[in-house]
Coordinates of C-alpha atoms in Angstrom, one line a residue:
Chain A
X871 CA 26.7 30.0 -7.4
X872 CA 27.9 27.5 -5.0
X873 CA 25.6 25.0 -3.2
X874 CA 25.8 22.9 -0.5
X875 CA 24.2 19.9 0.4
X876 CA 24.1 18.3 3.9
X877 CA 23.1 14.7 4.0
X878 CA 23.9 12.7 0.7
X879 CA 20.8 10.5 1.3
X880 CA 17.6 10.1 -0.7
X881 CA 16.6 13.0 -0.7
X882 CA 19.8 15.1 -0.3
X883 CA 21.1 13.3 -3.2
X884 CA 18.4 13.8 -5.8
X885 CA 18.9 17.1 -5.1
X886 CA 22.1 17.2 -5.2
X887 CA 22.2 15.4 -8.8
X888 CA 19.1 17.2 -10.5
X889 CA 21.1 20.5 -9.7
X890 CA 24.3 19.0 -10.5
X891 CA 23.1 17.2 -13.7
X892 CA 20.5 19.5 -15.7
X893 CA 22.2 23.0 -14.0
X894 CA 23.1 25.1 -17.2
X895 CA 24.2 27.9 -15.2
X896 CA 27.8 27.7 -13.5
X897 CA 26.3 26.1 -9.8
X898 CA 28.7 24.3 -7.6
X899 CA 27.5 21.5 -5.7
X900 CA 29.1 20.7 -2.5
X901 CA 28.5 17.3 -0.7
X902 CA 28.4 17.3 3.0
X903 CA 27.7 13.9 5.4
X904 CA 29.2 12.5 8.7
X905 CA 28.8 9.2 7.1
X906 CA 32.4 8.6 4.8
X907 CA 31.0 6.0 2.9
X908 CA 28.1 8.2 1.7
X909 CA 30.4 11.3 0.5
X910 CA 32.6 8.5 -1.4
X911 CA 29.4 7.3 -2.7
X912 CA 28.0 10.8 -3.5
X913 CA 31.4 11.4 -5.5
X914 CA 31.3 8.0 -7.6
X915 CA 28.0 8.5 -8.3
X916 CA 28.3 11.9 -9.6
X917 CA 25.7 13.9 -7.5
X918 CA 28.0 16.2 -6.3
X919 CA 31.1 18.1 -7.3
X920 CA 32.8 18.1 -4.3
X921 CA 33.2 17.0 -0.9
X922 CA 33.7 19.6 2.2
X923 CA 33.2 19.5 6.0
X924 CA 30.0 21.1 7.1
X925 CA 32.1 24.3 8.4
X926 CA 34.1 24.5 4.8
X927 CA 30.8 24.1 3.3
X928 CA 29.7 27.5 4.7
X929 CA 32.4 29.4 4.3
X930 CA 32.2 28.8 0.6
X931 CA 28.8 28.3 -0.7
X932 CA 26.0 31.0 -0.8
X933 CA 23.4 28.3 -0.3
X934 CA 23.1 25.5 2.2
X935 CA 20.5 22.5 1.7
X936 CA 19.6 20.5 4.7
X937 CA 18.6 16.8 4.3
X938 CA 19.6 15.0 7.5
X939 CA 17.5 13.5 9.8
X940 CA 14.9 15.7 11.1
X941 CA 16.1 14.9 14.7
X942 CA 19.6 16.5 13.6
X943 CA 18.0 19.8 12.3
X944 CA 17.0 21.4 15.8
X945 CA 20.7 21.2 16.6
X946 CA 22.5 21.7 13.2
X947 CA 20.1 24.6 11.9
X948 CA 20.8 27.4 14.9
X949 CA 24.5 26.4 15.0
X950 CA 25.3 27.1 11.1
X951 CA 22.8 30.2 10.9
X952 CA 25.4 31.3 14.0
X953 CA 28.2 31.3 11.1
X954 CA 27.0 32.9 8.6
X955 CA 26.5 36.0 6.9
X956 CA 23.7 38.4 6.1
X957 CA 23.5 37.1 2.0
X958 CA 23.7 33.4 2.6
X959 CA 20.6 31.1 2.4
X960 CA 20.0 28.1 4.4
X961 CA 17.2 26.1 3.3
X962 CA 16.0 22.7 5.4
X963 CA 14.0 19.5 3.8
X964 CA 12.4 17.9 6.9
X965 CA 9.4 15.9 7.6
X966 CA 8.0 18.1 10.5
X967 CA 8.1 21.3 10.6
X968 CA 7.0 22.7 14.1
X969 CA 10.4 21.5 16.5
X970 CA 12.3 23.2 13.2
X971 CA 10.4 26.4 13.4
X972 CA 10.7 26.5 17.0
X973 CA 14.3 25.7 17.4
X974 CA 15.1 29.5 15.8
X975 CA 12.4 31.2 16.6
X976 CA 14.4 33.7 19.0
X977 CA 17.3 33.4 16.6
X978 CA 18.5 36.5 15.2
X979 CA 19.4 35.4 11.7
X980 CA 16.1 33.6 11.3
X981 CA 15.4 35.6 8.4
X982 CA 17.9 33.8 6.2
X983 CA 16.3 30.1 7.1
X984 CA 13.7 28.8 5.2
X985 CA 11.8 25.9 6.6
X986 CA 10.8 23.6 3.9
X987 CA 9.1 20.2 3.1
X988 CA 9.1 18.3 -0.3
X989 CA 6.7 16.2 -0.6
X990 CA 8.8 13.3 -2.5
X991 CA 10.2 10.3 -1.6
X992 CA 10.5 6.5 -2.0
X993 CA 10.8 3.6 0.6
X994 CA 14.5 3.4 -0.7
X995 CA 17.7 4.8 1.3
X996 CA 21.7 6.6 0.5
X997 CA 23.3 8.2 -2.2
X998 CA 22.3 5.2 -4.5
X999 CA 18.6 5.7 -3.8
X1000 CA 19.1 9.4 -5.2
X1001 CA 16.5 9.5 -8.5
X1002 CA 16.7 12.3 -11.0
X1003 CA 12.6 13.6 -11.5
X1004 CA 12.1 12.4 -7.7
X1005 CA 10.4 15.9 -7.1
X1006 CA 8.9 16.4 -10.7
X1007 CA 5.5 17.4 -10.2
X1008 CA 5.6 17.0 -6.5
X1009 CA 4.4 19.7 -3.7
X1010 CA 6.9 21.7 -1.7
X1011 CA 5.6 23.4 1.4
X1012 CA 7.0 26.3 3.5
X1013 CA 6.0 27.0 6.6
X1014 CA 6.4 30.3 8.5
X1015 CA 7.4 31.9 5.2
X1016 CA 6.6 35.5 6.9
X1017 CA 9.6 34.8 9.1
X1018 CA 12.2 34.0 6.7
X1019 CA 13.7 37.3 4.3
X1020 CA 12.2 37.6 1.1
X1021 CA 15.3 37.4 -1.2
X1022 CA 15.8 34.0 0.9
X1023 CA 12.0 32.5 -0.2
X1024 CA 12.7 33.6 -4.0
X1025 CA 15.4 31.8 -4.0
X1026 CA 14.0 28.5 -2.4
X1027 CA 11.1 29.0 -4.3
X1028 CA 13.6 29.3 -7.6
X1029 CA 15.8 26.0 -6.8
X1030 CA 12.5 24.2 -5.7
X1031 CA 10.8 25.1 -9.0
X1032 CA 13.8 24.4 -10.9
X1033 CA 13.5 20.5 -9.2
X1034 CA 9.9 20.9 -10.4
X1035 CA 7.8 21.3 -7.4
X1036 CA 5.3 23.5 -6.9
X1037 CA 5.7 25.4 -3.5
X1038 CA 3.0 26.2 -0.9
X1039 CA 2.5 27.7 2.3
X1040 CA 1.4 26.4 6.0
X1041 CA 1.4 27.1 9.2
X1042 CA 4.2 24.7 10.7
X1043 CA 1.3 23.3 13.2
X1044 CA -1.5 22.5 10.3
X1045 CA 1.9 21.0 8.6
X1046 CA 2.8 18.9 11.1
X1047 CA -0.9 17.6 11.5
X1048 CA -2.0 16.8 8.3
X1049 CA 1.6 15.1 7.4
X1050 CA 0.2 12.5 10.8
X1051 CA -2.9 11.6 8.8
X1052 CA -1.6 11.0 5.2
X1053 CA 2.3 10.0 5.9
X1054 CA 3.2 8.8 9.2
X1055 CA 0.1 7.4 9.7
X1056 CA 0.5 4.7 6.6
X1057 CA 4.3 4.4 7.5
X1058 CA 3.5 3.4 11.2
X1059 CA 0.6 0.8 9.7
X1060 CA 2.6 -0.7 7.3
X1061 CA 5.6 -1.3 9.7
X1062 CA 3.4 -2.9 11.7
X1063 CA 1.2 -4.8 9.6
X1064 CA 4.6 -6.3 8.1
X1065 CA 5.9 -6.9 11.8
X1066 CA 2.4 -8.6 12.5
X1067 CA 2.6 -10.8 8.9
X1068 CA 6.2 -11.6 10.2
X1069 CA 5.7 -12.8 13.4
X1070 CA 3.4 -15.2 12.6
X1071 CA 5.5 -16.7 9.6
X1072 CA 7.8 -17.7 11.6
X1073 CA 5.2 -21.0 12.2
X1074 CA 3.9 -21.0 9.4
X1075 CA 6.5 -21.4 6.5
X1076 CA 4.8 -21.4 3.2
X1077 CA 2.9 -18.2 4.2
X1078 CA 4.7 -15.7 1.8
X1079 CA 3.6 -18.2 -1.2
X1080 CA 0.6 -16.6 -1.4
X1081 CA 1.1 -12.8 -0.3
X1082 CA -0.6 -11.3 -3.7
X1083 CA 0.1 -7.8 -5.0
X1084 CA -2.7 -6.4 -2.3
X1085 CA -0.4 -7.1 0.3
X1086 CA 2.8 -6.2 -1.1
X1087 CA 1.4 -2.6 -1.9
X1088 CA 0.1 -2.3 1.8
X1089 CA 3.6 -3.3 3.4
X1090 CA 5.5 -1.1 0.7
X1091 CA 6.4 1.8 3.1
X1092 CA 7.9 -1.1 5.9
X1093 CA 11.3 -0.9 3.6
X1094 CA 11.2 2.3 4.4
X1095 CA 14.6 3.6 6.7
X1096 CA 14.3 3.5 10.4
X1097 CA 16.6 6.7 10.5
X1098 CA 14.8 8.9 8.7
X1099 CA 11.7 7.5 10.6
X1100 CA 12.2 7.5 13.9
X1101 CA 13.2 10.9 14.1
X1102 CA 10.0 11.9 12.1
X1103 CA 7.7 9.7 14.5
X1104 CA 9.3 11.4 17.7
X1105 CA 9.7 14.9 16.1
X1106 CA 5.7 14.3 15.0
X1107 CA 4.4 12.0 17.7
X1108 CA 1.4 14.4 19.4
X1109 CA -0.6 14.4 16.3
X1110 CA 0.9 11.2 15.0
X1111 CA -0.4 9.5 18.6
X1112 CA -3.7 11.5 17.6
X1113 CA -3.8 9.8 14.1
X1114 CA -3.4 6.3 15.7
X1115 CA -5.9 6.9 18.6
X1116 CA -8.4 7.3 15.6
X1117 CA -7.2 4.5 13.5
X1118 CA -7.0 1.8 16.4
X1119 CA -10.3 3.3 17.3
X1120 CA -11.6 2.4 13.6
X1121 CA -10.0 -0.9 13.9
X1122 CA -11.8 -1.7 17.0
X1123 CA -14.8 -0.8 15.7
X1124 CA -14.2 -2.9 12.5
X1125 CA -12.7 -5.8 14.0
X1126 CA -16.3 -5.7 16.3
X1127 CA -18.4 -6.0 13.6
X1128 CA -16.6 -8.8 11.6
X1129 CA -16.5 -10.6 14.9
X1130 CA -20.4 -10.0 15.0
X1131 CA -21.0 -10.7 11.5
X1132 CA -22.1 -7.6 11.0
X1133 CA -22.7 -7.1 7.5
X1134 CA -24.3 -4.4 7.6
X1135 CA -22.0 -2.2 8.9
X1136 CA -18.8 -3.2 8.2
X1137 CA -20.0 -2.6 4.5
X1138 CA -20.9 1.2 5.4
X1139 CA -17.3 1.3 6.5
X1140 CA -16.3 -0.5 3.6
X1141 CA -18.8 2.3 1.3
X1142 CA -17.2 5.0 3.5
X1143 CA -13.8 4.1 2.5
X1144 CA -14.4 3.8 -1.3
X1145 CA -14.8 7.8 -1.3
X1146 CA -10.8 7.9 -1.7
X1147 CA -11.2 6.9 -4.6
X1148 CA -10.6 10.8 -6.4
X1149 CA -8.3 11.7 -3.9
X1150 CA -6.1 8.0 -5.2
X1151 CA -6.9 9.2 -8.6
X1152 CA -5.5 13.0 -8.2
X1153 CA -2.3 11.5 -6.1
X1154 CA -1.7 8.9 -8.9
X1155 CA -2.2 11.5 -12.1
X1156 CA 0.2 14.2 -9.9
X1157 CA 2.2 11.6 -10.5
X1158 CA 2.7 11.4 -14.0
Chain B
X904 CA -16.3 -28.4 -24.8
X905 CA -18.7 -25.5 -23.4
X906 CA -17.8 -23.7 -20.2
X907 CA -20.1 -22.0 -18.1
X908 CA -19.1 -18.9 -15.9
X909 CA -21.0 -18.0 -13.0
X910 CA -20.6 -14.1 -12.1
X911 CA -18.9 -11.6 -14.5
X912 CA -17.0 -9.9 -12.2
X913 CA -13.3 -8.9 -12.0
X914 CA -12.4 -12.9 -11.7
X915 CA -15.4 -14.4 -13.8
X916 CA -15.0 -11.6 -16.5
X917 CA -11.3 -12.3 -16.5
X918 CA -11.7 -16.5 -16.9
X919 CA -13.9 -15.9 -19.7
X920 CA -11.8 -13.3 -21.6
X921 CA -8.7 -15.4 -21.1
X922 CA -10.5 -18.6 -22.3
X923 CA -12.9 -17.2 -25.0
X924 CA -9.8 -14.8 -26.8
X925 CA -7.0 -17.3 -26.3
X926 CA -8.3 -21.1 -26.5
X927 CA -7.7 -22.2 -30.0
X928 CA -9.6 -25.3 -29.2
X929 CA -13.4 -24.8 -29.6
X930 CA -14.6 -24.2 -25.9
X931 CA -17.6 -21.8 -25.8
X932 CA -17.8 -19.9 -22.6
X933 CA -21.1 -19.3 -21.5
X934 CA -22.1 -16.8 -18.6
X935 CA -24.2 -16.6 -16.2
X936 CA -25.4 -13.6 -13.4
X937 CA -28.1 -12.5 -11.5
X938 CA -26.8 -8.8 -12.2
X939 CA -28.4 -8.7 -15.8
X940 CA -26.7 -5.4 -16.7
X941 CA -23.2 -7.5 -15.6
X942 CA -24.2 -10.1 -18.4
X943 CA -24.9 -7.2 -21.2
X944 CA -22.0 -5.7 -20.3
X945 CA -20.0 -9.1 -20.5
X946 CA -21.7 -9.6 -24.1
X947 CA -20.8 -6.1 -25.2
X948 CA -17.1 -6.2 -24.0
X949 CA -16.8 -9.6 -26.0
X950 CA -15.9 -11.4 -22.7
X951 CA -18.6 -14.5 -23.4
X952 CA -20.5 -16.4 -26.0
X953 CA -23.6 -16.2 -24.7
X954 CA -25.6 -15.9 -21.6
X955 CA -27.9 -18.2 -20.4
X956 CA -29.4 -18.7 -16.5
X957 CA -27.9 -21.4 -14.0
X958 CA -30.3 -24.2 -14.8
X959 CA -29.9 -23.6 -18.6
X960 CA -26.1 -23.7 -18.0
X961 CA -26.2 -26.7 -15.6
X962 CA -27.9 -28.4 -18.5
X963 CA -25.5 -27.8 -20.9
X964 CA -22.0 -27.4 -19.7
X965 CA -19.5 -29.5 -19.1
X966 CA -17.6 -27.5 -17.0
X967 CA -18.9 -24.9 -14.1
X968 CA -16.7 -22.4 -12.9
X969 CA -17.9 -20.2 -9.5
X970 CA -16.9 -16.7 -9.3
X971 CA -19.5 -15.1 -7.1
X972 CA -19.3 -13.4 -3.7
X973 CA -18.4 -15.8 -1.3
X974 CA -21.6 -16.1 0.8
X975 CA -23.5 -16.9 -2.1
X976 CA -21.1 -20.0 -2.8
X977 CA -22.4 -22.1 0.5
X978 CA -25.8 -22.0 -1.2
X979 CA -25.3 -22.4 -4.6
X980 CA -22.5 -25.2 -4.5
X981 CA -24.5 -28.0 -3.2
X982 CA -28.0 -26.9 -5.3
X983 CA -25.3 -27.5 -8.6
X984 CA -23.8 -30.4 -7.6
X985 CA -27.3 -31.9 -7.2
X986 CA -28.6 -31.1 -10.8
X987 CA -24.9 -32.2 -12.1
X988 CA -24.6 -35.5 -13.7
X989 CA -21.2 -37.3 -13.2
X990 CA -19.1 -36.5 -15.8
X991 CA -19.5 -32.7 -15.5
X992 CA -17.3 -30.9 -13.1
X993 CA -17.7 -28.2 -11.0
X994 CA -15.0 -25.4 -9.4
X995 CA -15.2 -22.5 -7.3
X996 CA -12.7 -19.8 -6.9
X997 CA -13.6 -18.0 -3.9
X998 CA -11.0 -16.2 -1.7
X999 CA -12.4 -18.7 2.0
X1000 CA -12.4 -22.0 1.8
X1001 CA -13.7 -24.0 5.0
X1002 CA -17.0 -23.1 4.8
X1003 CA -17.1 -23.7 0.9
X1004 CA -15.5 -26.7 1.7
X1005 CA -17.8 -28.1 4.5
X1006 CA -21.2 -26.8 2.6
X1007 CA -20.4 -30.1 0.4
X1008 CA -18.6 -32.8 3.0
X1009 CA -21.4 -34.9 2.8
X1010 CA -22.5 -34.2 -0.5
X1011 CA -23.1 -37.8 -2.8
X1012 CA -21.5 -35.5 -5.5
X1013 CA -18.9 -34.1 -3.7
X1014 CA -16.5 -35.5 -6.2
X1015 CA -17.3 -33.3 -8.9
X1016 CA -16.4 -30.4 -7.0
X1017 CA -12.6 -29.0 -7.1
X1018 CA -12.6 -25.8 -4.3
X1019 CA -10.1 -23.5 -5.6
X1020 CA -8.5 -20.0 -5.0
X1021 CA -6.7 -18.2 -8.2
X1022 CA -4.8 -15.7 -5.9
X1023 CA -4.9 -13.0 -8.2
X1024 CA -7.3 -9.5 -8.4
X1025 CA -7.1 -6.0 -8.7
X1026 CA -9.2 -3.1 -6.5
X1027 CA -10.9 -2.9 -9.2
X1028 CA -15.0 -4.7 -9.9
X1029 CA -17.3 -5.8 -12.8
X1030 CA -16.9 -6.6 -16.1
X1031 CA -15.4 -3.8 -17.2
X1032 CA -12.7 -5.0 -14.9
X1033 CA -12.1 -8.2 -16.6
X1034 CA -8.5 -8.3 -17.9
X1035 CA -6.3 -10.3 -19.9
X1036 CA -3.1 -11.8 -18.1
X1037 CA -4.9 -11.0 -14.6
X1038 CA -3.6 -15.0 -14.0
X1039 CA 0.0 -15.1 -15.5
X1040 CA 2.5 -15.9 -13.1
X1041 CA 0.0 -16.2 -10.0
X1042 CA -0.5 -18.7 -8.1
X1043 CA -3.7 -21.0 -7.4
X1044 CA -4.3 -23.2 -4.2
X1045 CA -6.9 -26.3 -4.5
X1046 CA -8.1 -27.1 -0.8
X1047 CA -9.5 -31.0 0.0
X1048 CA -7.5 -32.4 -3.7
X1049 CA -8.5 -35.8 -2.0
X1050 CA -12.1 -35.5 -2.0
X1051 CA -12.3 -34.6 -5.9
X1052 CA -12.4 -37.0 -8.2
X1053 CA -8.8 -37.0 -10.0
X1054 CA -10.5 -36.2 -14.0
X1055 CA -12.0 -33.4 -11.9
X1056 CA -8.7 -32.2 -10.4
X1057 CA -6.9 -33.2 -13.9
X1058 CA -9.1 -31.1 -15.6
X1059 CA -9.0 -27.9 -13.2
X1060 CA -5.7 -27.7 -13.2
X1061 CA -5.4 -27.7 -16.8
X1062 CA -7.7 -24.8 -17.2
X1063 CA -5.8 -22.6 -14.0
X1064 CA -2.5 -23.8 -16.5
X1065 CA -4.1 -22.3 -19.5
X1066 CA -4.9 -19.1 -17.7
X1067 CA -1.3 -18.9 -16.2
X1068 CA -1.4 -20.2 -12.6
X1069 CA 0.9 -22.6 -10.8
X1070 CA -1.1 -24.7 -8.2
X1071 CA -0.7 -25.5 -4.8
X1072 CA -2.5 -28.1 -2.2
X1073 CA -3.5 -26.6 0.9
X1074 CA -5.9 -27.6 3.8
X1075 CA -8.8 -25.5 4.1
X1076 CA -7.9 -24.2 7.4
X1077 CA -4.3 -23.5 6.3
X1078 CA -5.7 -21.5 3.2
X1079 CA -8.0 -19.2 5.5
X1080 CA -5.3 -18.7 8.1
X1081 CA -2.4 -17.5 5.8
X1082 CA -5.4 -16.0 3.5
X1083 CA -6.2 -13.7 6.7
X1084 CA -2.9 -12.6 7.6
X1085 CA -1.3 -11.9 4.3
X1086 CA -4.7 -10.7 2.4
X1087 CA -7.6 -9.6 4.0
X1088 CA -5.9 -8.2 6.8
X1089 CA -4.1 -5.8 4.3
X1090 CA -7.7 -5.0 2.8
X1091 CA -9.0 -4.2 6.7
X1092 CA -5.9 -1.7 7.3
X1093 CA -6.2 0.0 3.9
X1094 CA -10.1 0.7 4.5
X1095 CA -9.6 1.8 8.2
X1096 CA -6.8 4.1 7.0
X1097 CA -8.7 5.4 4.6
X1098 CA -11.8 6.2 6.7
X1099 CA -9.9 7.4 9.6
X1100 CA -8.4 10.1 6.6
X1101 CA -11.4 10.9 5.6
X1102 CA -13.1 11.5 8.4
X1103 CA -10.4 14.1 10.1
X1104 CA -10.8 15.6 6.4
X1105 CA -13.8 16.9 6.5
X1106 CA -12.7 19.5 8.8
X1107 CA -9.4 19.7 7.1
X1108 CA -10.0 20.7 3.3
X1109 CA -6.3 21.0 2.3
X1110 CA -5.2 17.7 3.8
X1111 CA -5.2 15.7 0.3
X1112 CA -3.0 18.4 -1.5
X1113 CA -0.4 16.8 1.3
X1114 CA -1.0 13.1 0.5
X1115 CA 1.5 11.4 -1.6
X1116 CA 2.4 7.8 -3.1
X1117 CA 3.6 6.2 0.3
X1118 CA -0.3 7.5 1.2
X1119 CA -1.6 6.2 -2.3
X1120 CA -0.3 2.7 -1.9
X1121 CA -1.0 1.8 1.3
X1122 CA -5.0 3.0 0.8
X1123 CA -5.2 1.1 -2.6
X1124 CA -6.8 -2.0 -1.3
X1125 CA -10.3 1.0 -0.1
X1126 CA -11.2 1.0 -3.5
X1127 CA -12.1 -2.4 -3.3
X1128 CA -15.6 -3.3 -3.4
X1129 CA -17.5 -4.2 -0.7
X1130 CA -20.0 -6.9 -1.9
X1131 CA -17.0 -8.6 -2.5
X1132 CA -15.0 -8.1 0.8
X1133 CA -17.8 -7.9 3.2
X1134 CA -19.1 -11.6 2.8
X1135 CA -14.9 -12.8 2.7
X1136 CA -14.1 -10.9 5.8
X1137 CA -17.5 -12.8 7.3
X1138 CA -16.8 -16.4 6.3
X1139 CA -13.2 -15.7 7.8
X1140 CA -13.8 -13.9 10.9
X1141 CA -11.9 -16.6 13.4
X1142 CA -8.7 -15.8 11.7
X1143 CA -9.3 -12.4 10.4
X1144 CA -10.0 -11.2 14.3
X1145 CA -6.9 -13.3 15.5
X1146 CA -5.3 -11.5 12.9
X1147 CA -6.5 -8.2 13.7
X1148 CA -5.7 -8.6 17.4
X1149 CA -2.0 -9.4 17.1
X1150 CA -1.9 -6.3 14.6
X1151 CA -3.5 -4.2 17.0
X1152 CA -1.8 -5.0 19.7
X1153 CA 1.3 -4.5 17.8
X1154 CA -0.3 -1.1 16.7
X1155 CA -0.7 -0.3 20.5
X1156 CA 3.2 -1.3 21.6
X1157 CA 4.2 1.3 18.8
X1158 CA 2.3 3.7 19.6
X1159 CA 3.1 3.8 22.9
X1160 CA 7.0 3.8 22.0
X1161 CA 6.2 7.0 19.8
X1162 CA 4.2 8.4 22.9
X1163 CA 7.4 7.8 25.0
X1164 CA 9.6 9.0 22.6
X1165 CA 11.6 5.6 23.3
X1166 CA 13.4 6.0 20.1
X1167 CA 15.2 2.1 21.2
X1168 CA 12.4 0.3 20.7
X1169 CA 10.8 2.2 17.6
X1170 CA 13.9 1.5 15.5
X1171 CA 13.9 -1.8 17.0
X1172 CA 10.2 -2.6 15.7
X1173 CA 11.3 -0.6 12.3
X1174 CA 14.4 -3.1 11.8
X1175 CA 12.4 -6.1 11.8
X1176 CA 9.7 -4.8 9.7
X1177 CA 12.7 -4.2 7.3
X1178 CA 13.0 -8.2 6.9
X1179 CA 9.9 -7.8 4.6
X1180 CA 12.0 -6.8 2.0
X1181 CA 12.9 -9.9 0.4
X1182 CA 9.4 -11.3 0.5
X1183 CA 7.9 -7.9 -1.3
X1184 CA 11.0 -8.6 -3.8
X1185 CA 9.2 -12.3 -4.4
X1186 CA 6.1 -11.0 -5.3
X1187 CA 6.9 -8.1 -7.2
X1188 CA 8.9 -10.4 -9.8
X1189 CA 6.4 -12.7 -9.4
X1190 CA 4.0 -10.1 -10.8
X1191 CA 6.2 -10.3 -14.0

């Protein structure tokens, strides 16, 4: 079997290397990317066979991984499902999942697209952040899984078992929603709590000297790639503006009662928060 | 020489570990709380010699070492100092330090007090908490150097040496300002994200089978516990509000770029909060 990936980035190129690397069977992979210095990268590093053009790629492979920029998809998706045939798969990684769905709804090979989301990632970027286990014990979703062929979904569901994730389904809207409250949502406050630490450093010089663990775990996700993020913001941003409506709101409220000395409060808050505490615990032991 | 530890929390529990398992000189470590199951547990877990109450301690220490909430410290600084003779020396290592620090100005005794911050901790409270190596590699800060008595300072550092800190010298007001902004700031975001997650899951039971590591480490600091955090956020309002209303105003321009779709200035905003990489570099080999 021959496989294509398109985009040879963090996530394109742990898939690319896990299939590449621990594949007994006879699979191909093919590396696709309009960025040069990411397919020579690809090559050196050994996640891919070989290098094709994107139009190469599906003449020749039976499966076709997307992980470019979601803002790329809308366009890229309808345009290769327009050249191919009835057997092929084409398979798409993104962080949202509605603008994806929609952009082949009327299209009529939408039954050999599968609109996926693994739920793996680091704040790393390119073919050099590309990890081997990145998805090992991770969650995959589908979305809209009634719309895509079944011989397509077994064989998403195959390669995404084989990566070791365990696959389930959503509507693209509940998708798109909850990914607002427990991903954008942290990247967007720790962008900006590191843009806010920043900007004030800039007087105050010895500042960093005593940044602690605390902060350096809060402002993790502000290395994060602002390629792969805008697009996900703007792809996302009616319930990601919902998300941070709420959260300013919270803020607000917070910031009031410290001003007040409100002890009283701000240590409901402070009770009310603890309660993550299984939900941190069942993230961290997923993990493992 | 005896030391006496008041509070067996995360940062007591931890001084008296460190000192009681690894001094080979013969200090006793003696501890002190008002929580009485605290000082059973910090007898059981081997973390002190004995327990005795604050006058008994007073009485026969040389050596004082603070590690309660920091409301608490405003009271009992200056009701130690006056039962302190003048060889004995006292030190505090709460996360504020103006109002510790102007709780004793006048003080006659004032000398035998050394205010000091290990800048060290986990999310984690309690005894049970107390761990080895919490200090190694972290950094300490002593605030108004010139107002202790310099045996007093001598003999401060050489304990935060023993226990693996570097110190600094800092002015109160400088502590609590870069305190605000790269600390509790951090600890404010992670328990309003968490809330604000909470609260829109309670009508959203699947949302935490979504939530990954970038969620996980940014929502850390919520476990934290809020006897502690409540009276630090309230002895540093000024800066922690300041703090809180250049972060959300930040908050606000972003979300009104993601609203827009005004992909420009999100990236532009993203870029800059990229310059934090170097800095999370420091602290993570720091941590080492």
């Amino acid at each position: 079997m021959k496989v294509a990936v398109v985009g040879l980035g963090l996530i394109g190129g742990s898939i690319a290397k896990e299939i590449k690397i621990r594949s007994i069977s006879s699979i191909k992979v093919t590396g696709v990317d309009i960025n040069l210095s990411h397919c020579k990268q690809a090559m050196e590093l050994g996640l891919v066979d070989n290098i094709l053009d994107l139009d190469e790629a599906i003449s020749t492979c039976e499966v076709i991984i997307l992980a470019t920029p979601v803002d790329i998809l809308t366009t890229l998706i309808p345009q290769i499902l327009d050249k191919m045939n009835d057997k092929q798969v084409l398979i798409d990684t993104g962080s949202t999942k509605i603008k994806v769905c929609n952009c082949v709804a009327e299209h009529p090979k939408r039954s050999r697209f599968v609109a996926a989301h693994p739920l793996a990632g680091t704040e790393f970027s390119g073919p050099e952040a590309a990890l081997m286990e990145l998805f090992k014990g991770k969650k995959n979703i589908i979305c809209e899984k009634e719309k895509s062929a079944p011989d397509a979904v077994a064989l998403a569901i195959k390669i995404f078992q084989f990566l070791g994730l365990e696959t389930y389904y959503l509507p693209a809207e509940e998708h798109d929603k909850h990914m607002a409250y427990v991903s954008h949502l942290s990247h967007v406050s720790s962008f900006t709590l590191s843009k806010t630490v920043l900007d004030i450093e800039q007087d105050e010089s010895q500042i960093f000297n005593l940044a602690s663990t605390g902060f350096a775990s809060t402002a993790r996700l502000a290395k994060s790639n602002a390629e792969t993020w805008g697009p996900i913001f703007d792809t996302n941003s009616i319930y990601l503006v919902e998300a941070l409506d709420r959260y300013i709101e919270n803020l607000n409220a917070f910031r009031k009662f410290i001003q007040e000395g409100n002890q009283v409060e701000m240590k409901k808050i402070m009770l009310a928060s603890n309660k993550i505490k299984p939900v941190l615990q069942g993230i961290s032991s997923n993990k493992k």
